[in-house]
């Protein structure tokens, strides 16, 4: 742990400048340490003299204001707290768009292996369903909005386009047309299922953290992006649909598969934005071209036209 005056990096100087502005902490001895994980921001644990509670503080990464509405993220965090699926949050520095939440003890970040356990997987489905049943969020941002936003940003930044970008764009437009023709099922969505955003307890219960990308979005997109992030095969996708809805449905399965492709197009293009603006030590280019590759693998499936018809 470091104390005030010990900063050596820009991120540490930023966190020191922030924590001295928190009114309830003034006059207390403060210490902090970096917390690993996340590929958009720099994260810290804050300890305050005389308090047993630890705090989690997030310093926004460079350029993240291009695609993150932090007022909407704070509202989503508050809603998650209210319904019992997220940590306590504090509005100490909301005016600076700096998020502070409870540092949850007694839980660990998940790994991909955790979700091979049906009990943990079903608990995640329960948490998703609970979040989806909550009131609408103040921000509506569908996967279509996200993709169009990132396409525009890559174009303006002079970022990397894959050689088959035009084909990928046409495939996205076909999927969008099919989904919009069938009607969108918009609910409060998490939208960011990195393993580290699921905190697992000894009882296999789950808390969600990091609601920066939360918005009203297509229900099955939220399940599809989780499936893609965890590399679930189709038999697990079918089991998730049955667990979530109470029965398996072929059209819901098709819709989930289409959304898995859209999720990869969204995050591959997001990565090319980050590749141009981020100062974090992460290979966004490699991440993006891998996501492009997986989107292609889904769209090249001979069943893709049938999936589009079935949604």
Short mmCIF file of C-alpha atoms in Angstrom, two decimals:
data_model
loop_
_atom_site.label_atom_id
_atom_site.label_comp_id
_atom_site.label_asym_id
_atom_site.label_seq_id
_atom_site.Cartn_x
_atom_site.Cartn_y
_atom_site.Cartn_z
CA UNK A 1 0.00 0.00 0.00
CA UNK A 2 1.10 3.56 -0.74
CA UNK A 3 0.21 6.72 1.14
CA UNK A 4 -0.29 10.29 -0.01
CA UNK A 5 2.85 11.75 -1.51
CA UNK A 6 4.25 8.41 -2.68
CA UNK A 7 2.85 8.52 -6.25
CA UNK A 8 5.28 7.57 -9.01
CA UNK A 9 3.02 7.21 -12.06
CA UNK A 10 0.38 9.37 -13.73
CA UNK A 11 -2.30 6.97 -12.51
CA UNK A 12 -1.08 7.17 -8.92
CA UNK A 13 -0.91 10.96 -9.09
CA UNK A 14 -4.47 10.95 -10.42
CA UNK A 15 -5.75 8.76 -7.58
CA UNK A 16 -4.01 10.91 -4.97
CA UNK A 17 -5.53 14.06 -6.47
CA UNK A 18 -8.95 12.39 -6.34
CA UNK A 19 -9.02 10.90 -2.86
CA UNK A 20 -8.02 14.13 -1.12
CA UNK A 21 -11.27 15.62 -2.46
CA UNK A 22 -13.54 13.10 -0.73
CA UNK A 23 -15.18 15.07 2.10
CA UNK A 24 -15.83 12.13 4.49
CA UNK A 25 -12.16 11.09 4.21
CA UNK A 26 -10.61 14.47 4.97
CA UNK A 27 -8.34 14.44 8.00
CA UNK A 28 -7.96 10.65 7.78
CA UNK A 29 -4.84 8.73 6.85
CA UNK A 30 -5.36 7.31 3.35
CA UNK A 31 -3.55 4.50 1.58
CA UNK A 32 -4.00 2.90 -1.82
CA UNK A 33 -2.79 0.15 -4.09
CA UNK A 34 -3.40 -0.74 -7.72
CA UNK A 35 -5.91 -3.49 -8.49
CA UNK A 36 -5.26 -5.63 -11.56
CA UNK A 37 -7.93 -6.42 -14.12
CA UNK A 38 -9.91 -4.39 -16.59
CA UNK A 39 -8.72 -3.06 -19.95
CA UNK A 40 -10.31 0.39 -20.03
CA UNK A 41 -9.34 2.12 -16.77
CA UNK A 42 -6.88 2.02 -13.87
CA UNK A 43 -8.32 0.66 -10.64
CA UNK A 44 -7.32 1.07 -7.02
CA UNK A 45 -8.19 -0.14 -3.57
CA UNK A 46 -8.44 2.67 -1.01
CA UNK A 47 -8.14 2.13 2.75
CA UNK A 48 -9.26 4.87 5.13
CA UNK A 49 -7.92 5.13 8.65
CA UNK A 50 -10.50 4.08 11.23
CA UNK A 51 -12.77 2.27 8.74
CA UNK A 52 -13.03 -1.47 8.26
CA UNK A 53 -14.57 -0.98 4.83
CA UNK A 54 -12.24 -0.90 1.84
CA UNK A 55 -13.14 1.12 -1.24
CA UNK A 56 -12.74 0.46 -4.96
CA UNK A 57 -11.89 3.56 -7.03
CA UNK A 58 -11.74 3.73 -10.81
CA UNK A 59 -9.75 6.36 -12.74
CA UNK A 60 -11.25 6.64 -16.26
CA UNK A 61 -8.90 5.61 -19.04
CA UNK A 62 -7.90 8.00 -21.77
CA UNK A 63 -10.54 8.24 -24.50
CA UNK A 64 -13.14 6.17 -22.64
CA UNK A 65 -15.51 9.15 -22.67
CA UNK A 66 -15.92 8.35 -26.38
CA UNK A 67 -18.06 5.32 -25.57
CA UNK A 68 -18.87 5.39 -21.83
CA UNK A 69 -21.57 7.60 -20.34
CA UNK A 70 -20.38 7.71 -16.74
CA UNK A 71 -23.56 9.31 -15.39
CA UNK A 72 -25.52 6.41 -16.87
CA UNK A 73 -22.95 3.95 -15.50
CA UNK A 74 -23.36 5.40 -12.00
CA UNK A 75 -27.14 5.03 -12.28
CA UNK A 76 -26.77 1.40 -13.37
CA UNK A 77 -24.43 0.72 -10.44
CA UNK A 78 -26.99 2.22 -8.04
CA UNK A 79 -29.73 0.05 -9.53
CA UNK A 80 -27.57 -3.09 -9.22
CA UNK A 81 -26.92 -2.20 -5.60
CA UNK A 82 -30.64 -1.64 -4.96
CA UNK A 83 -31.65 -5.06 -6.32
CA UNK A 84 -28.82 -6.86 -4.54
CA UNK A 85 -26.59 -7.93 -7.43
CA UNK A 86 -23.89 -5.23 -7.11
CA UNK A 87 -21.73 -3.65 -4.40
CA UNK A 88 -22.51 -0.55 -2.36
CA UNK A 89 -21.68 2.62 -4.25
CA UNK A 90 -20.70 6.09 -3.08
CA UNK A 91 -21.27 9.37 -4.91
CA UNK A 92 -18.26 11.09 -3.35
CA UNK A 93 -16.66 11.99 -6.68
CA UNK A 94 -19.49 11.60 -9.18
CA UNK A 95 -18.99 15.24 -10.20
CA UNK A 96 -15.57 14.18 -11.52
CA UNK A 97 -16.96 11.04 -13.19
CA UNK A 98 -14.83 8.97 -10.81
CA UNK A 99 -16.56 5.84 -9.52
CA UNK A 100 -16.18 4.70 -5.92
CA UNK A 101 -17.70 1.48 -4.64
CA UNK A 102 -17.31 -0.94 -1.78
CA UNK A 103 -14.30 -3.23 -2.16
CA UNK A 104 -16.05 -6.56 -1.77
CA UNK A 105 -14.26 -8.94 0.59
CA UNK A 106 -14.67 -12.71 0.72
CA UNK A 107 -15.25 -13.11 -3.01
CA UNK A 108 -12.91 -13.76 -5.91
CA UNK A 109 -13.05 -12.85 -9.59
CA UNK A 110 -14.35 -15.71 -11.71
CA UNK A 111 -12.39 -17.62 -14.30
CA UNK A 112 -13.63 -19.29 -17.45
CA UNK A 113 -13.30 -22.63 -15.68
CA UNK A 114 -15.83 -21.56 -13.03
CA UNK A 115 -18.62 -21.48 -15.58
CA UNK A 116 -18.04 -25.11 -16.48
CA UNK A 117 -19.77 -25.75 -13.14
CA UNK A 118 -23.54 -25.93 -13.86
CA UNK A 119 -24.35 -24.51 -10.42
CA UNK A 120 -22.28 -21.38 -11.02
CA UNK A 121 -23.54 -21.08 -14.57
CA UNK A 122 -27.16 -21.29 -13.43
CA UNK A 123 -26.49 -18.74 -10.70
CA UNK A 124 -25.19 -16.37 -13.37
CA UNK A 125 -28.37 -16.94 -15.38
CA UNK A 126 -30.42 -16.11 -12.27
CA UNK A 127 -28.45 -12.90 -11.72
CA UNK A 128 -28.90 -11.91 -15.37
CA UNK A 129 -32.63 -12.55 -15.17
CA UNK A 130 -32.87 -10.49 -11.99
CA UNK A 131 -31.01 -7.58 -13.58
CA UNK A 132 -33.16 -7.80 -16.71
CA UNK A 133 -36.35 -7.66 -14.63
CA UNK A 134 -35.30 -4.39 -12.95
CA UNK A 135 -36.62 -1.00 -14.13
CA UNK A 136 -35.33 0.48 -17.36
CA UNK A 137 -32.00 2.30 -17.14
CA UNK A 138 -31.64 5.98 -18.09
CA UNK A 139 -29.56 5.06 -21.15
CA UNK A 140 -30.85 3.04 -24.12
CA UNK A 141 -27.95 1.90 -26.26
CA UNK A 142 -28.43 -1.18 -28.38
CA UNK A 143 -25.68 -3.29 -29.89
CA UNK A 144 -26.54 -1.55 -33.18
CA UNK A 145 -25.88 1.84 -31.61
CA UNK A 146 -22.57 0.56 -30.23
CA UNK A 147 -21.40 -0.85 -33.56
CA UNK A 148 -22.30 2.29 -35.49
CA UNK A 149 -20.58 4.44 -32.85
CA UNK A 150 -17.36 2.44 -33.08
CA UNK A 151 -17.41 2.33 -36.89
CA UNK A 152 -17.60 6.14 -36.91
CA UNK A 153 -14.81 6.43 -34.34
CA UNK A 154 -12.44 4.10 -36.19
CA UNK A 155 -13.08 6.07 -39.38
CA UNK A 156 -12.41 9.42 -37.67
CA UNK A 157 -9.29 8.12 -35.90
CA UNK A 158 -7.83 6.50 -38.99
CA UNK A 159 -7.88 3.13 -37.26
CA UNK A 160 -7.42 -0.35 -38.66
CA UNK A 161 -10.08 -1.96 -40.87
CA UNK A 162 -9.83 -5.66 -41.78
CA UNK A 163 -9.63 -6.37 -45.50
CA UNK A 164 -13.15 -7.80 -45.45
CA UNK A 165 -14.63 -4.87 -43.52
CA UNK A 166 -17.27 -4.20 -46.21
CA UNK A 167 -18.43 -7.82 -46.02
CA UNK A 168 -18.55 -7.74 -42.22
CA UNK A 169 -20.53 -4.50 -42.36
CA UNK A 170 -23.03 -6.00 -44.80
CA UNK A 171 -23.38 -9.06 -42.58
CA UNK A 172 -24.03 -6.82 -39.57
CA UNK A 173 -26.70 -4.89 -41.52
CA UNK A 174 -28.41 -8.14 -42.54
CA UNK A 175 -28.48 -9.31 -38.93
CA UNK A 176 -29.78 -5.95 -37.77
CA UNK A 177 -32.56 -5.98 -40.33
CA UNK A 178 -33.64 -9.48 -39.28
CA UNK A 179 -33.65 -8.64 -35.58
CA UNK A 180 -35.45 -5.32 -36.01
CA UNK A 181 -38.07 -6.93 -38.26
CA UNK A 182 -38.89 -9.41 -35.50
CA UNK A 183 -39.03 -6.70 -32.82
CA UNK A 184 -36.47 -5.86 -30.15
CA UNK A 185 -36.79 -7.06 -26.56
CA UNK A 186 -35.15 -4.18 -24.68
CA UNK A 187 -34.35 -4.60 -20.98
CA UNK A 188 -31.71 -3.35 -18.55
CA UNK A 189 -28.52 -5.14 -19.67
CA UNK A 190 -25.06 -5.59 -18.16
CA UNK A 191 -23.23 -5.74 -21.52
CA UNK A 192 -19.72 -6.48 -20.18
CA UNK A 193 -19.21 -10.08 -18.98
CA UNK A 194 -15.43 -10.17 -18.56
CA UNK A 195 -14.66 -12.95 -16.05
CA UNK A 196 -13.32 -10.41 -13.57
CA UNK A 197 -16.72 -8.71 -13.47
CA UNK A 198 -18.29 -11.75 -11.76
CA UNK A 199 -17.30 -12.06 -8.09
CA UNK A 200 -17.94 -15.56 -6.74
CA UNK A 201 -18.48 -16.47 -3.09
CA UNK A 202 -17.73 -19.75 -1.35
CA UNK A 203 -21.44 -20.57 -1.65
CA UNK A 204 -21.20 -20.08 -5.45
CA UNK A 205 -23.30 -16.91 -5.29
CA UNK A 206 -22.37 -14.11 -7.69
CA UNK A 207 -22.10 -10.33 -7.44
CA UNK A 208 -21.61 -8.21 -10.55
CA UNK A 209 -19.20 -5.29 -10.73
CA UNK A 210 -18.38 -2.67 -13.39
CA UNK A 211 -21.53 -1.27 -15.00
CA UNK A 212 -19.80 1.15 -17.39
CA UNK A 213 -21.35 -0.42 -20.48
CA UNK A 214 -24.80 -1.11 -18.96
CA UNK A 215 -27.78 0.13 -20.95
CA UNK A 216 -31.20 -0.87 -22.13
CA UNK A 217 -30.39 -3.39 -24.86
CA UNK A 218 -31.60 -6.64 -26.37
CA UNK A 219 -32.13 -9.28 -23.69
CA UNK A 220 -30.49 -12.09 -25.64
CA UNK A 221 -27.51 -9.93 -26.53
CA UNK A 222 -26.62 -9.92 -22.84
CA UNK A 223 -26.69 -13.71 -22.71
CA UNK A 224 -24.94 -14.04 -26.08
CA UNK A 225 -21.99 -11.84 -25.19
CA UNK A 226 -21.59 -13.77 -21.93
CA UNK A 227 -21.65 -17.04 -23.88
CA UNK A 228 -19.04 -15.74 -26.29
CA UNK A 229 -16.81 -14.43 -23.51
CA UNK A 230 -16.92 -17.82 -21.76
CA UNK A 231 -16.49 -19.84 -24.99
CA UNK A 232 -19.65 -21.86 -24.39
CA UNK A 233 -20.42 -24.53 -27.02
CA UNK A 234 -23.90 -24.82 -28.51
CA UNK A 235 -25.11 -27.44 -26.06
CA UNK A 236 -24.40 -25.02 -23.21
CA UNK A 237 -26.15 -22.23 -25.14
CA UNK A 238 -29.21 -24.47 -25.36
CA UNK A 239 -29.04 -25.20 -21.62
CA UNK A 240 -28.77 -21.46 -20.86
CA UNK A 241 -31.85 -20.72 -22.94
CA UNK A 242 -33.81 -23.44 -21.15
CA UNK A 243 -32.63 -22.24 -17.73
CA UNK A 244 -33.40 -18.59 -18.46
CA UNK A 245 -36.78 -18.97 -20.17
CA UNK A 246 -37.96 -22.23 -18.60
CA UNK A 247 -37.91 -24.06 -21.92
CA UNK A 248 -35.72 -24.38 -25.00
CA UNK A 249 -36.84 -22.48 -28.08
CA UNK A 250 -35.22 -22.70 -31.52
CA UNK A 251 -35.90 -19.08 -32.41
CA UNK A 252 -34.31 -17.89 -29.17
CA UNK A 253 -31.32 -20.11 -29.94
CA UNK A 254 -30.99 -18.57 -33.40
CA UNK A 255 -31.29 -15.09 -31.93
CA UNK A 256 -28.53 -15.84 -29.42
CA UNK A 257 -26.19 -17.10 -32.15
CA UNK A 258 -26.78 -13.98 -34.27
CA UNK A 259 -26.08 -11.79 -31.26
CA UNK A 260 -22.83 -13.67 -30.61
CA UNK A 261 -21.61 -12.55 -34.03
CA UNK A 262 -22.74 -8.99 -33.40
CA UNK A 263 -20.98 -8.95 -30.03
CA UNK A 264 -17.71 -9.92 -31.69
CA UNK A 265 -18.14 -7.24 -34.36
CA UNK A 266 -18.86 -4.67 -31.64
CA UNK A 267 -15.84 -5.56 -29.49
CA UNK A 268 -13.45 -6.02 -32.41
CA UNK A 269 -14.25 -2.50 -33.59
CA UNK A 270 -14.10 -1.15 -30.01
CA UNK A 271 -10.62 -2.65 -29.77
CA UNK A 272 -9.51 -0.73 -32.86
CA UNK A 273 -10.69 2.49 -31.21
CA UNK A 274 -8.75 1.60 -28.07
CA UNK A 275 -5.73 0.71 -30.19
CA UNK A 276 -5.61 4.36 -31.28
CA UNK A 277 -6.36 6.13 -27.99
CA UNK A 278 -5.57 3.98 -24.97
CA UNK A 279 -2.39 4.38 -22.91
CA UNK A 280 -2.87 1.05 -21.10
CA UNK A 281 -0.40 -1.79 -21.66
CA UNK A 282 -2.72 -4.11 -23.55
CA UNK A 283 -2.55 -5.44 -27.11
CA UNK A 284 -5.87 -4.11 -28.39
CA UNK A 285 -4.92 -4.83 -32.01
CA UNK A 286 -4.42 -8.53 -31.30
CA UNK A 287 -7.63 -8.64 -29.27
CA UNK A 288 -9.54 -6.96 -32.10
CA UNK A 289 -8.35 -9.14 -34.96
CA UNK A 290 -9.13 -12.22 -32.88
CA UNK A 291 -12.69 -10.95 -32.35
CA UNK A 292 -12.96 -10.26 -36.08
CA UNK A 293 -11.89 -13.84 -36.74
CA UNK A 294 -14.51 -15.31 -34.43
CA UNK A 295 -17.28 -13.17 -35.93
CA UNK A 296 -16.34 -14.57 -39.33
CA UNK A 297 -16.48 -18.13 -38.02
CA UNK A 298 -20.09 -17.63 -36.89
CA UNK A 299 -21.23 -15.87 -40.08
CA UNK A 300 -19.53 -18.47 -42.30
CA UNK A 301 -21.51 -21.25 -40.59
CA UNK A 302 -23.75 -22.76 -43.33
CA UNK A 303 -26.70 -22.30 -40.97
CA UNK A 304 -26.27 -18.49 -40.77
CA UNK A 305 -29.07 -17.72 -43.31
CA UNK A 306 -31.36 -20.08 -41.40
CA UNK A 307 -30.50 -18.34 -38.12
CA UNK A 308 -31.43 -14.98 -39.67
CA UNK A 309 -34.78 -16.37 -40.81
CA UNK A 310 -35.50 -17.97 -37.47
CA UNK A 311 -35.06 -14.91 -35.24
#
